[in-house]
Amino acid sequence: MKLKVRPTGVERVMREEDFIVSKTNPKGIITYCNEIFMEFSQMDEQELLGKQHNVIRHPEMPRAVFRLLWNTLENGREFNGFIKNLAADGGHYWVFANVTPSKDDKGNLLGYFSVRRKPSQAGIRWFEPLYARMLEAEQAAGAAAAIDASTPLLNQALDEVKRGYNEQVFALQFS
Ligand SMILES: Cc1cc2nc3c(=O)[nH]c(=O)nc-3n(C[C@H](O)[C@H](O)[C@H](O)COP(=O)(O)O)c2cc1C
């Protein structure tokens, strides 16, 4: 279920000390969210628990980013990235997200865990125009071919800076 609200373009900016935290079950259904999550999404626990995270999906985010997120998690690895999220009042907020699979001591998947922190301006400046180009390519290609159309744009941008995806994300957030 996605928000039906029209984006207003009004941004909420995370504070240095903020952590937006959520946990899900193995199907990606939200089972926990903290107060800061509720503040930024403008939703209460009742509206968030039991939903997928696409409840805060912003229509300007390219599909390929979420494909990368899920592929990374399904391979048992951590995903890091810059994500623009939609709030229930139509506002938006950028996050630097770390998403991890949680497993028990036998390696069985228990669920997923995400902690978002204030993103760097450098990260938003680099990814925002790239996401816009990726989205345009996805919309021109149509839903079925969207990811194949936009992934080369991401790879090309990474080739230009001679970095892998994680390397570029970390360089923009931490240097
Ligand atoms: C732990 C976890 C955290 C996630 N956080 C976000 C998020 O902050 N924003 C978002 O749009 N999608 C997030 N996702 C991805 C969503 O589940 C979903 O794939 C994405 O919103 C695209 O949805 P759609 O394919 O239905 O359009 C997260 C997934 C997991 C497992």
Coordinates of C-alpha atoms and ligand atoms in Angstrom, one line a residue:
M1 CA 0.0 0.0 0.0
K2 CA 1.4 3.4 -1.0
L3 CA 0.5 6.9 0.1
K4 CA -2.0 8.5 -2.3
V5 CA -0.9 12.0 -1.3
R6 CA 0.6 14.3 -3.9
P7 CA 4.1 15.4 -3.1
T8 CA 4.3 19.0 -2.0
G9 CA 8.0 19.5 -2.4
V10 CA 8.3 20.6 1.2
E11 CA 11.4 19.0 2.8
R12 CA 11.9 17.9 6.4
V13 CA 15.6 17.8 7.2
M14 CA 17.0 15.2 9.6
R15 CA 18.9 16.5 12.6
E16 CA 22.5 15.3 13.3
E17 CA 21.3 13.3 16.4
D18 CA 18.3 11.6 14.6
F19 CA 18.1 7.9 13.9
I20 CA 15.0 6.6 12.0
V21 CA 14.7 3.0 13.0
S22 CA 12.4 0.2 11.8
K23 CA 12.4 -3.6 11.9
T24 CA 10.5 -6.0 9.6
N25 CA 9.6 -9.7 9.5
P26 CA 11.2 -11.9 6.8
K27 CA 8.5 -10.7 4.3
G28 CA 9.4 -7.1 4.8
I29 CA 6.3 -6.2 6.9
I30 CA 7.1 -3.5 9.5
T31 CA 7.0 -4.8 13.0
Y32 CA 8.7 -1.9 14.8
C33 CA 9.2 1.8 14.2
N34 CA 10.6 4.4 16.5
E35 CA 9.3 7.9 17.3
I36 CA 11.5 9.7 14.9
F37 CA 10.2 7.4 12.1
M38 CA 6.7 8.5 13.0
E39 CA 7.7 12.2 13.1
F40 CA 9.3 12.2 9.6
S41 CA 6.7 10.0 8.0
Q42 CA 3.8 11.9 9.7
M43 CA 2.2 8.5 10.4
D44 CA 1.5 6.8 13.7
E45 CA 2.3 3.2 14.7
Q46 CA -1.1 2.0 13.6
E47 CA -0.5 3.3 10.1
L48 CA 3.0 1.8 9.9
L49 CA 2.9 -1.5 11.6
G50 CA 1.8 -4.4 9.3
K51 CA 2.7 -2.5 6.2
Q52 CA 5.6 -2.8 3.7
H53 CA 8.1 0.1 3.6
N54 CA 6.6 1.1 0.2
V55 CA 4.1 3.0 2.4
I56 CA 6.7 5.8 2.4
R57 CA 7.9 5.3 -1.2
H58 CA 8.5 8.6 -3.0
P59 CA 7.3 8.5 -6.7
E60 CA 10.6 10.1 -7.7
M61 CA 12.7 7.1 -6.6
P62 CA 13.7 4.8 -9.4
R63 CA 12.7 1.2 -9.1
A64 CA 16.3 0.0 -9.8
V65 CA 17.4 1.3 -6.4
F66 CA 14.9 -0.9 -4.6
R67 CA 15.9 -3.9 -6.8
L68 CA 19.5 -3.3 -5.7
L69 CA 18.4 -3.1 -2.1
W70 CA 16.5 -6.4 -2.2
N71 CA 19.1 -8.2 -4.2
T72 CA 21.8 -7.1 -1.7
L73 CA 19.6 -8.2 1.3
E74 CA 18.8 -11.5 -0.4
N75 CA 22.5 -12.2 -0.9
G76 CA 22.8 -11.7 2.9
R77 CA 24.7 -8.4 2.6
E78 CA 24.0 -4.9 4.0
F79 CA 22.6 -2.2 1.8
N80 CA 23.6 1.4 2.1
G81 CA 22.1 4.2 0.1
F82 CA 20.5 7.6 -0.2
I83 CA 16.7 7.4 -0.3
K84 CA 14.1 10.1 -0.7
N85 CA 10.9 9.2 1.3
L86 CA 7.4 10.5 1.2
A87 CA 5.5 11.7 4.3
A88 CA 1.7 11.4 4.8
D89 CA 1.3 15.2 4.4
G90 CA 3.1 15.1 1.0
G91 CA 6.4 16.4 2.4
H92 CA 9.6 14.4 1.8
Y93 CA 12.8 13.6 3.7
W94 CA 16.2 12.3 2.5
V95 CA 17.9 9.6 4.5
F96 CA 21.2 7.8 4.5
A97 CA 19.9 4.3 5.0
N98 CA 21.7 1.2 6.3
V99 CA 19.5 -1.9 5.8
T100 CA 20.6 -5.3 7.2
P101 CA 19.2 -8.8 7.3
S102 CA 19.0 -10.3 10.8
K103 CA 19.6 -14.0 11.2
D104 CA 19.5 -16.4 14.1
D105 CA 22.5 -18.5 15.2
K106 CA 21.6 -21.2 12.5
G107 CA 21.5 -18.6 9.7
N108 CA 17.7 -18.6 9.4
L109 CA 16.3 -15.2 8.4
L110 CA 14.5 -13.4 11.3
G111 CA 13.8 -10.2 9.4
Y112 CA 15.3 -6.9 8.3
F113 CA 16.5 -3.9 10.3
S114 CA 17.0 -0.4 9.0
V115 CA 18.7 2.6 10.6
R116 CA 18.6 6.0 8.7
R117 CA 20.8 8.9 9.5
K118 CA 21.0 12.5 8.3
P119 CA 22.4 12.2 4.7
S120 CA 25.3 14.4 3.5
Q121 CA 24.5 17.3 1.1
A122 CA 27.2 15.8 -1.2
G123 CA 25.2 12.5 -1.3
I124 CA 22.0 14.2 -2.2
R125 CA 23.7 16.4 -4.8
W126 CA 25.2 13.4 -6.6
F127 CA 22.2 11.0 -6.4
E128 CA 19.3 13.3 -6.9
P129 CA 20.0 14.2 -10.6
L130 CA 21.0 10.6 -11.3
Y131 CA 17.8 9.3 -9.8
A132 CA 15.9 11.8 -12.0
R133 CA 17.6 10.5 -15.1
M134 CA 17.0 6.9 -14.0
L135 CA 13.3 7.6 -13.4
E136 CA 12.9 9.3 -16.8
A137 CA 14.5 6.2 -18.4
E138 CA 12.2 3.9 -16.4
Q139 CA 9.1 5.8 -17.4
A140 CA 10.0 5.8 -21.1
A141 CA 10.7 2.1 -21.0
G142 CA 7.5 1.1 -19.2
A143 CA 7.1 -1.0 -16.0
A144 CA 8.4 -4.4 -17.4
A145 CA 11.6 -3.0 -18.9
A146 CA 12.2 -0.2 -16.3
I147 CA 15.0 -1.7 -14.3
D148 CA 16.9 -2.8 -17.4
A149 CA 16.6 0.7 -18.8
S150 CA 17.8 2.6 -15.7
T151 CA 20.5 0.3 -14.3
P152 CA 23.0 1.1 -17.1
L153 CA 22.7 4.8 -16.1
L154 CA 23.7 4.0 -12.5
N155 CA 26.6 1.8 -13.7
Q156 CA 27.8 4.5 -16.1
A157 CA 27.8 7.2 -13.4
L158 CA 29.8 4.8 -11.1
D159 CA 32.2 4.1 -13.9
E160 CA 32.8 7.8 -14.4
V161 CA 33.9 8.2 -10.8
K162 CA 35.7 4.8 -10.9
R163 CA 34.0 3.5 -7.8
G164 CA 31.7 0.6 -6.9
Y165 CA 28.2 1.4 -5.6
N166 CA 29.1 1.1 -1.8
E167 CA 32.4 2.8 -2.3
Q168 CA 30.7 5.9 -3.8
V169 CA 27.9 5.9 -1.2
F170 CA 30.4 5.9 1.6
A171 CA 32.7 8.4 -0.1
L172 CA 29.8 10.8 -0.4
Q173 CA 28.5 10.3 3.1
F174 CA 31.7 10.2 5.1
S175 CA 34.4 12.3 3.4
Ligands
LIG1 C1 14.3 -2.9 6.3 C2 13.8 -2.3 5.0 C3 13.8 -0.9 5.0 C4 13.3 -0.2 3.8 N1 13.3 1.1 3.8 C5 12.7 1.8 2.8 C6 12.5 3.2 2.8 O1 13.0 3.9 3.7 N2 11.9 3.8 1.7 C7 11.4 3.1 0.7 O2 10.8 3.7 -0.3 N3 11.6 1.7 0.6 C8 12.2 1.1 1.6 N4 12.3 -0.3 1.6 C9 12.0 -1.0 0.3 C10 10.5 -1.3 0.2 O3 10.2 -2.5 0.8 C11 10.1 -1.4 -1.3 O4 10.9 -2.3 -2.0 C12 10.2 0.0 -2.0 O5 9.5 1.0 -1.3 C13 9.6 -0.1 -3.5 O6 8.3 -0.5 -3.4 P1 7.4 -1.0 -4.7 O7 8.3 -2.0 -5.4 O8 6.2 -1.6 -4.1 O9 7.2 0.3 -5.5 C14 12.8 -1.0 2.7 C15 12.9 -2.4 2.8 C16 13.4 -3.0 3.9 C17 13.4 -4.5 4.0

